Amino acid sequence: MINTNEIFETIKMIKDEHLDIRTITMGISLLDCVDSSADRSCDKIYDKISRYAENLVKTGEDISKELGIPIINKRISVTPIAMVAGASDAKDYVCFAKALDRAADTTGVNFIGGFSALVHKGFSRGDDILINSIPEALAVTEKVCSSVGVATTKAGINMDAVKRIGQVVKKAAELTADRDSFGCAKFVVFANAVEDNPFMAGAFHGVGEGDCVINVGVSGPGVVKSALEQVKGADFGVVANTIKKTAFKITRMGQLVAQEASKRLNVPFGIVDLSLAPTPEIGDSVAYILEEMGLEKCGTHGTTAALALLNDAVKKGGIMASGYVGGLSGAFIPVSEDAGMIAAAKCGALTLDKLEAMTCVCSVGLDMIAIPGDTSAETISAIIADEMAIGMINQKTTAVRIIPAVGKKVGETVEFGGLLGEAPIMPVHEFSSADFINRGGRIPAPIHSLKN
């Protein structure tokens, strides 16, 4: 039974501590939209998405009003387009991106993810064309998000793909230079990509999923920080238990919304992703949680240990609240989307190298990081390679969403607004990695991948 105190506690979390449902994401399979004609395939894609997600936004808004729970985004993820478009006669896949964008506009969702390819071991024809199409596709669409998986623990790292992605990121930045290289904010590269991630830009509907599914991503860094304020000076056992209890409450709310959306849309419930997803709002920051543990500034010595505790406790608390926890589920550390991270980066406490260390123990990886626009494609590829290695060796999902802001230098900022916030331009190492990246081939999978 829910008692009066729990009701008032939830109201306080929503009103004062920025608790929200970050996204309801509908995953839609497009495998039945395959056609030898690109035009026919695009029409099928538009029709299916528009039909399946017709009531998604309204349902989210209705649930939000009735339960009093803010639901920030409604999104769609689809089968990786490289798999769908590969059978078509198209020489580039920008037409598929435009079809996705039209469907997103028709349904009213905030973003649509799945302009994607999985190339951790090699390229199919469709993969090759899609990767070449990414920069233009991101430039000519508003709501389409793209991702490429280039590494897994089982396969190793496809360094040919890593090299190409560095070039893709540079081109996407150039084509959207008039918008602070915004195209790059809609693109992410993965190691160990998951099939049920509801968060953008990396969401896609995996081939192991059903025809349609509802996944929900929760949030709530402000709630966790507020809870820790009540146990100042306590030891780390108390800190961990406090976070676990809080994560349980947050996830229960996500489970409630997910089940309600599933019932009203008559679509199977998939997973709750219990990630702590920050926003640029003051008080809604993962960095502030770490500082509440006793760090003067996020990025100083001890930050990685604090983040490890947070990530683990969030998972332990959340897993007790739902039988279907999935996606990424942990603590996100995007720089531009987190007021505390932005402040730490601006004062020099948080560097790219420290962020890389932090990604060993958190959800995902180097996220929404702006670097100088004149950074070479090889350096971007090398940054990606480092992060892919962390994911491969540690058997976890890692990712890079990096923005070489054209015309911007260290000390300047890029501004995206909304949930994407702003990002200070962070320095990269001046020494070249070009000879390393140009070797090509594959970095072999680690020995502990041989588990069969």
CSV table of C-alpha atoms in Angstrom, one decimal:
chain,number,residue,atom,x,y,z
A,1,MET,CA,0.0,0.0,0.0
A,2,ILE,CA,1.1,3.6,-0.7
A,3,ASN,CA,0.8,5.7,2.4
A,4,THR,CA,0.3,9.5,2.7
A,5,ASN,CA,4.0,10.2,3.5
A,6,GLU,CA,5.1,8.5,0.3
A,7,ILE,CA,2.6,10.6,-1.8
A,8,PHE,CA,3.9,13.8,-0.2
A,9,GLU,CA,7.5,12.6,-0.7
A,10,THR,CA,6.9,12.0,-4.4
A,11,ILE,CA,5.3,15.4,-4.8
A,12,LYS,CA,8.3,17.0,-3.2
A,13,MET,CA,10.7,15.1,-5.5
A,14,ILE,CA,8.8,16.3,-8.6
A,15,LYS,CA,8.2,19.9,-7.4
A,16,ASP,CA,11.6,20.7,-5.7
A,17,GLU,CA,14.1,18.1,-6.9
A,18,HIS,CA,13.6,17.9,-10.7
A,19,LEU,CA,12.3,14.3,-10.7
A,20,ASP,CA,10.9,13.3,-14.1
A,21,ILE,CA,10.5,10.6,-16.6
A,22,ARG,CA,13.1,11.6,-19.2
A,23,THR,CA,11.5,9.7,-22.1
A,24,ILE,CA,8.9,7.2,-23.2
A,25,THR,CA,10.5,5.6,-26.3
A,26,MET,CA,8.5,3.4,-28.7
A,27,GLY,CA,10.7,0.9,-30.5
A,28,ILE,CA,9.4,-0.1,-33.9
A,29,SER,CA,10.8,-2.9,-36.1
A,30,LEU,CA,11.2,-1.9,-39.8
A,31,LEU,CA,12.2,-5.3,-41.1
A,32,ASP,CA,8.9,-5.6,-42.9
A,33,CYS,CA,9.7,-2.3,-44.7
A,34,VAL,CA,12.5,-3.8,-46.8
A,35,ASP,CA,12.0,-3.2,-50.5
A,36,SER,CA,14.3,-3.2,-53.6
A,37,SER,CA,12.9,0.2,-54.4
A,38,ALA,CA,14.2,2.9,-52.0
A,39,ASP,CA,11.1,5.0,-52.7
A,40,ARG,CA,8.7,2.2,-51.8
A,41,SER,CA,10.8,1.3,-48.7
A,42,CYS,CA,10.8,5.0,-47.5
A,43,ASP,CA,7.0,5.1,-48.0
A,44,LYS,CA,6.6,1.9,-46.0
A,45,ILE,CA,8.8,3.3,-43.2
A,46,TYR,CA,6.9,6.5,-43.0
A,47,ASP,CA,3.5,4.8,-43.0
A,48,LYS,CA,4.4,2.2,-40.4
A,49,ILE,CA,6.0,4.7,-37.9
A,50,SER,CA,3.1,7.1,-38.4
A,51,ARG,CA,0.6,4.4,-37.8
A,52,TYR,CA,2.2,2.7,-34.8
A,53,ALA,CA,3.2,6.0,-33.0
A,54,GLU,CA,0.1,7.9,-33.9
A,55,ASN,CA,-1.0,8.2,-30.2
A,56,LEU,CA,2.4,8.1,-28.5
A,57,VAL,CA,2.7,11.8,-27.7
A,58,LYS,CA,-0.9,12.2,-26.6
A,59,THR,CA,-0.7,9.2,-24.4
A,60,GLY,CA,2.5,10.5,-22.7
A,61,GLU,CA,0.8,13.9,-22.2
A,62,ASP,CA,-2.3,12.3,-20.7
A,63,ILE,CA,-0.3,10.1,-18.3
A,64,SER,CA,1.7,13.1,-17.2
A,65,LYS,CA,-1.4,15.2,-16.5
A,66,GLU,CA,-3.3,12.4,-14.7
A,67,LEU,CA,-0.4,11.2,-12.5
A,68,GLY,CA,1.3,14.6,-12.1
A,69,ILE,CA,4.6,13.2,-13.3
A,70,PRO,CA,6.6,15.3,-15.8
A,71,ILE,CA,7.4,13.3,-19.0
A,72,ILE,CA,10.0,15.3,-20.8
A,73,ASN,CA,10.4,13.6,-24.1
A,74,LYS,CA,8.5,11.2,-26.3
A,75,ARG,CA,10.8,9.4,-28.8
A,76,ILE,CA,10.9,6.6,-31.3
A,77,SER,CA,13.7,4.1,-32.1
A,78,VAL,CA,13.8,1.9,-35.2
A,79,THR,CA,15.7,-1.0,-36.6
A,80,PRO,CA,19.1,0.1,-37.8
A,81,ILE,CA,18.5,1.6,-41.2
A,82,ALA,CA,21.6,0.0,-42.7
A,83,MET,CA,19.8,-3.4,-42.3
A,84,VAL,CA,16.6,-2.1,-43.9
A,85,ALA,CA,18.0,0.0,-46.7
A,86,GLY,CA,20.7,-2.5,-47.7
A,87,ALA,CA,18.3,-4.4,-50.1
A,88,SER,CA,17.3,-1.2,-51.9
A,89,ASP,CA,18.6,0.4,-55.0
A,90,ALA,CA,19.6,3.6,-53.2
A,91,LYS,CA,23.2,4.9,-53.7
A,92,ASP,CA,22.9,7.0,-50.5
A,93,TYR,CA,20.5,6.8,-47.6
A,94,VAL,CA,19.7,10.4,-47.0
A,95,CYS,CA,16.2,9.7,-48.4
A,96,PHE,CA,15.7,7.2,-45.5
A,97,ALA,CA,16.7,9.9,-43.0
A,98,LYS,CA,14.2,12.3,-44.5
A,99,ALA,CA,11.5,9.6,-44.2
A,100,LEU,CA,12.3,9.2,-40.6
A,101,ASP,CA,12.2,12.9,-40.0
A,102,ARG,CA,8.8,13.3,-41.7
A,103,ALA,CA,7.5,10.5,-39.5
A,104,ALA,CA,8.9,12.2,-36.4
A,105,ASP,CA,7.1,15.4,-37.4
A,106,THR,CA,3.9,13.7,-38.2
A,107,THR,CA,3.8,11.9,-34.8
A,108,GLY,CA,5.1,14.9,-32.9
A,109,VAL,CA,7.9,13.1,-31.1
A,110,ASN,CA,11.1,14.9,-30.0
A,111,PHE,CA,13.6,12.6,-31.6
A,112,ILE,CA,13.8,9.4,-33.7
A,113,GLY,CA,16.8,7.1,-33.4
A,114,GLY,CA,18.1,4.3,-35.6
A,115,PHE,CA,19.9,5.9,-38.6
A,116,SER,CA,22.4,3.3,-37.5
A,117,ALA,CA,24.8,0.6,-38.5
A,118,LEU,CA,26.6,-2.2,-36.5
A,119,VAL,CA,30.1,-2.7,-38.0
A,120,HIS,CA,32.1,-4.1,-35.1
A,121,LYS,CA,33.5,-6.9,-37.3
A,122,GLY,CA,33.1,-5.6,-40.8
A,123,PHE,CA,31.0,-3.7,-43.3
A,124,SER,CA,28.1,-4.8,-45.4
A,125,ARG,CA,27.1,-2.8,-48.5
A,126,GLY,CA,24.3,-1.2,-46.5
A,127,ASP,CA,26.6,-0.3,-43.6
A,128,ASP,CA,29.1,1.3,-46.0
A,129,ILE,CA,26.4,3.5,-47.7
A,130,LEU,CA,24.8,4.5,-44.4
A,131,ILE,CA,28.1,5.6,-42.8
A,132,ASN,CA,28.9,7.7,-45.9
A,133,SER,CA,25.4,9.3,-45.6
A,134,ILE,CA,25.5,10.3,-42.0
A,135,PRO,CA,26.9,13.8,-42.2
A,136,GLU,CA,24.4,15.0,-44.8
A,137,ALA,CA,21.5,13.1,-43.1
A,138,LEU,CA,22.2,14.9,-39.8
A,139,ALA,CA,22.5,18.2,-41.6
A,140,VAL,CA,19.2,18.1,-43.5
A,141,THR,CA,17.0,16.6,-40.7
A,142,GLU,CA,16.0,18.0,-37.4
A,143,LYS,CA,14.9,15.0,-35.3
A,144,VAL,CA,16.9,12.1,-36.7
A,145,CYS,CA,19.7,10.6,-34.5
A,146,SER,CA,22.4,8.3,-35.7
A,147,SER,CA,24.7,5.8,-34.2
A,148,VAL,CA,27.4,3.3,-35.3
A,149,GLY,CA,28.6,0.3,-33.3
A,150,VAL,CA,32.3,-0.3,-34.0
A,151,ALA,CA,33.4,-2.6,-31.1
A,152,THR,CA,32.2,-5.4,-28.9
A,153,THR,CA,34.0,-7.5,-26.3
A,154,LYS,CA,33.4,-10.6,-28.5
A,155,ALA,CA,34.7,-9.1,-31.8
A,156,GLY,CA,37.3,-6.5,-30.8
A,157,ILE,CA,37.5,-3.0,-32.3
A,158,ASN,CA,37.0,-2.4,-36.0
A,159,MET,CA,39.7,0.2,-36.4
A,160,ASP,CA,38.8,0.8,-40.1
A,161,ALA,CA,35.4,1.9,-38.9
A,162,VAL,CA,37.0,4.0,-36.1
A,163,LYS,CA,39.1,5.8,-38.7
A,164,ARG,CA,36.0,6.5,-40.9
A,165,ILE,CA,34.0,7.7,-38.0
A,166,GLY,CA,36.6,10.4,-37.2
A,167,GLN,CA,36.1,11.7,-40.7
A,168,VAL,CA,32.3,11.4,-40.4
A,169,VAL,CA,32.3,13.5,-37.2
A,170,LYS,CA,34.4,16.2,-38.9
A,171,LYS,CA,32.2,16.3,-41.9
A,172,ALA,CA,29.0,16.5,-39.8
A,173,ALA,CA,30.5,19.4,-37.9
A,174,GLU,CA,31.3,21.3,-41.0
A,175,LEU,CA,27.9,20.8,-42.6
A,176,THR,CA,26.2,22.2,-39.5
A,177,ALA,CA,28.8,24.9,-38.6
A,178,ASP,CA,26.2,27.6,-38.7
A,179,ARG,CA,24.5,25.8,-35.7
A,180,ASP,CA,27.6,25.3,-33.6
A,181,SER,CA,28.2,22.0,-35.3
A,182,PHE,CA,24.9,20.7,-33.9
A,183,GLY,CA,24.9,17.6,-36.2
A,184,CYS,CA,27.5,16.0,-34.1
A,185,ALA,CA,25.2,16.2,-31.0
A,186,LYS,CA,22.9,13.8,-32.8
A,187,PHE,CA,25.5,11.1,-33.5
A,188,VAL,CA,27.2,8.6,-31.2
A,189,VAL,CA,29.6,5.8,-31.7
A,190,PHE,CA,29.4,2.6,-29.5
A,191,ALA,CA,31.2,-0.3,-28.0
A,192,ASN,CA,28.8,-3.1,-26.9
A,193,ALA,CA,25.7,-1.2,-28.1
A,194,VAL,CA,22.5,-2.4,-26.5
A,195,GLU,CA,19.3,-3.1,-28.3
A,196,ASP,CA,16.8,-1.5,-25.9
A,197,ASN,CA,18.3,1.8,-25.0
A,198,PRO,CA,15.6,4.5,-24.8
A,199,PHE,CA,18.0,7.5,-24.7
A,200,MET,CA,19.2,9.5,-27.7
A,201,ALA,CA,21.3,9.8,-29.7
A,202,GLY,CA,22.1,6.1,-29.4
A,203,ALA,CA,18.7,4.5,-29.4
A,204,PHE,CA,17.9,1.8,-32.0
A,205,HIS,CA,15.4,-1.1,-32.0
A,206,GLY,CA,17.5,-4.2,-32.0
A,207,VAL,CA,16.8,-7.3,-34.2
A,208,GLY,CA,16.2,-9.4,-31.1
A,209,GLU,CA,13.3,-7.1,-30.1
A,210,GLY,CA,9.6,-7.7,-31.0
A,211,ASP,CA,7.6,-5.7,-33.6
A,212,CYS,CA,6.9,-2.9,-31.2
A,213,VAL,CA,7.7,-2.2,-27.6
A,214,ILE,CA,7.6,0.6,-25.0
A,215,ASN,CA,10.8,1.5,-23.1
A,216,VAL,CA,11.0,4.2,-20.5
A,217,GLY,CA,14.0,6.1,-19.2
A,218,VAL,CA,13.9,7.7,-15.8
A,219,SER,CA,16.0,10.5,-14.3
A,220,GLY,CA,16.4,12.2,-10.9
A,221,PRO,CA,19.9,13.4,-10.0
A,222,GLY,CA,18.4,16.2,-8.0
A,223,VAL,CA,16.5,13.6,-5.9
A,224,VAL,CA,19.7,11.7,-5.1
A,225,LYS,CA,21.6,14.9,-4.2
A,226,SER,CA,18.7,15.9,-1.9
A,227,ALA,CA,18.8,12.5,-0.2
A,228,LEU,CA,22.5,12.7,0.4
A,229,GLU,CA,22.1,16.2,2.0
A,230,GLN,CA,20.3,14.4,4.8
A,231,VAL,CA,23.3,12.2,5.6
A,232,LYS,CA,26.2,14.7,5.6
A,233,GLY,CA,29.4,13.3,7.1
A,234,ALA,CA,28.1,9.7,7.2
A,235,ASP,CA,30.3,6.9,6.0
A,236,PHE,CA,30.2,5.4,2.5
A,237,GLY,CA,28.0,2.5,3.6
A,238,VAL,CA,25.3,4.9,4.6
A,239,VAL,CA,25.9,6.9,1.4
A,240,ALA,CA,25.4,3.7,-0.7
A,241,ASN,CA,22.3,2.6,1.1
A,242,THR,CA,20.8,6.1,0.8
A,243,ILE,CA,21.4,6.1,-3.0
A,244,LYS,CA,19.9,2.6,-3.3
A,245,LYS,CA,16.7,3.5,-1.5
A,246,THR,CA,16.3,6.6,-3.6
A,247,ALA,CA,17.0,4.8,-6.9
A,248,PHE,CA,14.3,2.3,-5.9
A,249,LYS,CA,11.7,5.0,-5.5
A,250,ILE,CA,12.7,6.6,-8.8
A,251,THR,CA,12.6,3.3,-10.7
A,252,ARG,CA,9.1,2.4,-9.2
A,253,MET,CA,7.8,5.6,-10.7
A,254,GLY,CA,9.3,4.7,-14.1
A,255,GLN,CA,7.8,1.2,-13.9
A,256,LEU,CA,4.4,2.7,-13.2
A,257,VAL,CA,4.6,5.1,-16.2
A,258,ALA,CA,5.9,2.3,-18.5
A,259,GLN,CA,3.1,-0.1,-17.6
A,260,GLU,CA,0.5,2.6,-18.0
A,261,ALA,CA,1.8,3.6,-21.4
A,262,SER,CA,2.0,0.0,-22.5
A,263,LYS,CA,-1.6,-0.7,-21.5
A,264,ARG,CA,-3.0,2.5,-23.2
A,265,LEU,CA,-1.0,2.0,-26.4
A,266,ASN,CA,-1.6,-1.8,-26.5
A,267,VAL,CA,2.1,-2.3,-27.0
A,268,PRO,CA,4.3,-4.7,-24.9
A,269,PHE,CA,6.3,-3.2,-22.1
A,270,GLY,CA,10.0,-3.6,-22.7
A,271,ILE,CA,12.3,-2.2,-20.0
A,272,VAL,CA,12.9,0.7,-17.6
A,273,ASP,CA,16.3,2.3,-18.0
A,274,LEU,CA,17.1,3.7,-14.5
A,275,SER,CA,19.9,6.0,-15.6
A,276,LEU,CA,20.5,9.2,-13.8
A,277,ALA,CA,20.2,11.6,-16.7
A,278,PRO,CA,21.1,15.2,-15.8
A,279,THR,CA,19.9,18.5,-17.4
A,280,PRO,CA,21.4,22.0,-17.5
A,281,GLU,CA,19.0,23.0,-14.7
A,282,ILE,CA,20.7,24.0,-11.5
A,283,GLY,CA,20.2,21.1,-9.0
A,284,ASP,CA,19.7,18.4,-11.6
A,285,SER,CA,23.3,17.4,-11.9
A,286,VAL,CA,25.3,14.2,-11.4
A,287,ALA,CA,28.4,16.4,-10.7
A,288,TYR,CA,26.6,17.9,-7.8
A,289,ILE,CA,25.9,14.4,-6.4
A,290,LEU,CA,29.6,13.7,-6.5
A,291,GLU,CA,30.4,17.0,-4.8
A,292,GLU,CA,27.8,16.3,-2.1
A,293,MET,CA,29.9,13.2,-1.2
A,294,GLY,CA,32.8,15.6,-0.3
A,295,LEU,CA,34.6,16.6,-3.4
A,296,GLU,CA,35.3,20.3,-3.7
A,297,LYS,CA,34.8,20.1,-7.5
A,298,CYS,CA,33.9,17.3,-9.8
A,299,GLY,CA,37.0,16.2,-11.5
A,300,THR,CA,39.4,16.4,-8.6
A,301,HIS,CA,41.0,13.3,-7.1
A,302,GLY,CA,38.4,10.9,-5.8
A,303,THR,CA,35.9,11.7,-8.5
A,304,THR,CA,36.2,8.3,-10.2
A,305,ALA,CA,35.7,6.5,-6.8
A,306,ALA,CA,32.7,8.6,-6.0
A,307,LEU,CA,31.2,7.9,-9.4
A,308,ALA,CA,31.8,4.2,-9.1
A,309,LEU,CA,29.9,4.1,-5.8
A,310,LEU,CA,27.0,6.1,-7.3
A,311,ASN,CA,26.7,4.0,-10.4
A,312,ASP,CA,26.7,0.7,-8.5
A,313,ALA,CA,24.2,1.9,-5.9
A,314,VAL,CA,21.8,3.2,-8.5
A,315,LYS,CA,21.8,-0.2,-10.2
A,316,LYS,CA,21.4,-2.1,-7.0
A,317,GLY,CA,18.5,0.0,-5.9
A,318,GLY,CA,16.8,0.1,-9.2
A,319,ILE,CA,17.0,-3.6,-9.9
A,320,MET,CA,14.8,-4.3,-6.9
A,321,ALA,CA,12.1,-2.0,-8.2
A,322,SER,CA,11.5,-3.6,-11.6
A,323,GLY,CA,11.8,-7.1,-13.1
A,324,TYR,CA,12.7,-5.6,-16.4
A,325,VAL,CA,15.6,-3.2,-16.0
A,326,GLY,CA,17.6,-2.7,-19.2
A,327,GLY,CA,19.0,-0.1,-21.6
A,328,LEU,CA,22.1,1.5,-20.1
A,329,SER,CA,21.0,2.0,-16.4
A,330,GLY,CA,23.5,3.9,-14.4
A,331,ALA,CA,24.8,7.5,-14.1
A,332,PHE,CA,25.3,9.6,-17.2
A,333,ILE,CA,28.1,12.2,-17.4
A,334,PRO,CA,27.4,14.4,-20.4
A,335,VAL,CA,29.2,17.6,-20.1
A,336,SER,CA,26.9,20.0,-21.9
A,337,GLU,CA,23.7,18.6,-20.3
A,338,ASP,CA,25.0,18.8,-16.7
A,339,ALA,CA,25.3,22.2,-15.0
A,340,GLY,CA,27.9,20.9,-12.5
A,341,MET,CA,30.0,19.3,-15.2
A,342,ILE,CA,29.9,22.5,-17.2
A,343,ALA,CA,31.1,24.5,-14.2
A,344,ALA,CA,33.8,22.0,-13.5
A,345,ALA,CA,35.1,22.0,-17.1
A,346,LYS,CA,35.1,25.8,-17.2
A,347,CYS,CA,37.2,26.1,-14.1
A,348,GLY,CA,39.7,23.4,-15.3
A,349,ALA,CA,38.8,20.8,-12.6
A,350,LEU,CA,37.4,18.5,-15.2
A,351,THR,CA,39.5,17.5,-18.2
A,352,LEU,CA,39.0,15.1,-21.1
A,353,ASP,CA,41.5,12.7,-19.6
A,354,LYS,CA,39.6,12.7,-16.3
A,355,LEU,CA,36.3,12.2,-18.1
A,356,GLU,CA,37.8,9.2,-19.8
A,357,ALA,CA,38.9,7.7,-16.5
A,358,MET,CA,35.3,8.3,-15.1
A,359,THR,CA,33.8,6.4,-18.1
A,360,CYS,CA,35.4,3.2,-16.8
A,361,VAL,CA,32.8,3.1,-13.9
A,362,CYS,CA,29.7,5.0,-15.2
A,363,SER,CA,27.1,4.5,-17.9
A,364,VAL,CA,28.1,5.1,-21.5
A,365,GLY,CA,31.1,7.3,-21.9
A,366,LEU,CA,32.5,10.6,-23.4
A,367,ASP,CA,29.2,12.3,-23.9
A,368,MET,CA,28.4,15.8,-25.4
A,369,ILE,CA,32.0,17.0,-25.2
A,370,ALA,CA,33.0,20.0,-27.4
A,371,ILE,CA,36.5,20.3,-28.6
A,372,PRO,CA,38.3,22.8,-30.9
A,373,GLY,CA,37.0,22.9,-34.5
A,374,ASP,CA,40.5,22.4,-35.9
A,375,THR,CA,41.0,19.0,-34.2
A,376,SER,CA,42.0,16.5,-36.8
A,377,ALA,CA,39.9,13.5,-37.8
A,378,GLU,CA,42.7,11.2,-36.7
A,379,THR,CA,42.7,12.7,-33.2
A,380,ILE,CA,38.9,12.3,-33.0
A,381,SER,CA,39.3,8.7,-34.1
A,382,ALA,CA,42.0,8.1,-31.4
A,383,ILE,CA,39.7,9.5,-28.7
A,384,ILE,CA,37.0,7.1,-30.0
A,385,ALA,CA,39.5,4.2,-30.0
A,386,ASP,CA,40.5,4.8,-26.4
A,387,GLU,CA,36.8,4.8,-25.3
A,388,MET,CA,36.0,1.7,-27.3
A,389,ALA,CA,38.9,-0.1,-25.6
A,390,ILE,CA,37.5,0.7,-22.2
A,391,GLY,CA,34.2,-0.8,-23.3
A,392,MET,CA,35.7,-3.9,-24.9
A,393,ILE,CA,38.0,-4.8,-22.0
A,394,ASN,CA,35.5,-4.0,-19.3
A,395,GLN,CA,32.6,-5.8,-21.0
A,396,LYS,CA,30.4,-2.7,-20.8
A,397,THR,CA,28.7,-0.3,-23.1
A,398,THR,CA,30.8,2.8,-23.8
A,399,ALA,CA,30.2,5.6,-26.3
A,400,VAL,CA,31.5,8.8,-27.7
A,401,ARG,CA,29.4,11.8,-28.7
A,402,ILE,CA,32.0,14.5,-29.4
A,403,ILE,CA,31.6,17.9,-31.1
A,404,PRO,CA,34.5,19.5,-33.0
A,405,ALA,CA,32.9,23.0,-33.1
A,406,VAL,CA,33.9,24.7,-36.3
A,407,GLY,CA,35.5,28.1,-35.7
A,408,LYS,CA,35.6,27.6,-31.9
A,409,LYS,CA,38.7,27.4,-29.7
A,410,VAL,CA,39.4,26.5,-26.1
A,411,GLY,CA,37.8,29.0,-23.7
A,412,GLU,CA,34.7,29.5,-26.0
A,413,THR,CA,31.4,27.7,-25.7
A,414,VAL,CA,28.8,26.1,-28.0
A,415,GLU,CA,25.1,26.6,-27.2
A,416,PHE,CA,22.4,24.1,-28.1
A,417,GLY,CA,19.6,25.0,-25.7
A,418,GLY,CA,17.0,22.8,-24.1
A,419,LEU,CA,18.2,19.5,-22.6
A,420,LEU,CA,21.4,19.7,-24.7
A,421,GLY,CA,22.5,22.8,-22.9
A,422,GLU,CA,25.9,24.4,-23.6
A,423,ALA,CA,29.4,23.1,-23.6
A,424,PRO,CA,32.8,24.7,-23.0
A,425,ILE,CA,35.4,23.9,-25.6
A,426,MET,CA,37.8,21.5,-24.0
A,427,PRO,CA,41.5,21.0,-25.0
A,428,VAL,CA,42.8,17.9,-26.6
A,429,HIS,CA,46.4,16.6,-26.7
A,430,GLU,CA,48.5,18.4,-29.3
A,431,PHE,CA,50.5,15.3,-30.2
A,432,SER,CA,49.5,13.3,-33.3
A,433,SER,CA,47.9,9.8,-33.3
A,434,ALA,CA,47.7,9.7,-37.1
A,435,ASP,CA,50.2,6.9,-37.7
A,436,PHE,CA,48.3,4.8,-35.1
A,437,ILE,CA,44.9,5.3,-36.6
A,438,ASN,CA,46.2,4.8,-40.2
A,439,ARG,CA,47.3,1.2,-39.4
A,440,GLY,CA,43.7,0.0,-39.9
A,441,GLY,CA,42.5,-3.6,-39.4
A,442,ARG,CA,41.0,-4.9,-36.2
A,443,ILE,CA,42.2,-4.8,-32.6
A,444,PRO,CA,41.5,-8.4,-31.5
A,445,ALA,CA,39.0,-9.3,-28.8
A,446,PRO,CA,40.4,-9.7,-25.3
A,447,ILE,CA,41.1,-13.2,-24.0
A,448,HIS,CA,38.2,-13.1,-21.5
A,449,SER,CA,35.8,-12.8,-24.5
A,450,LEU,CA,36.3,-16.6,-25.0
A,451,LYS,CA,33.7,-17.8,-22.6
A,452,ASN,CA,31.9,-20.6,-24.5
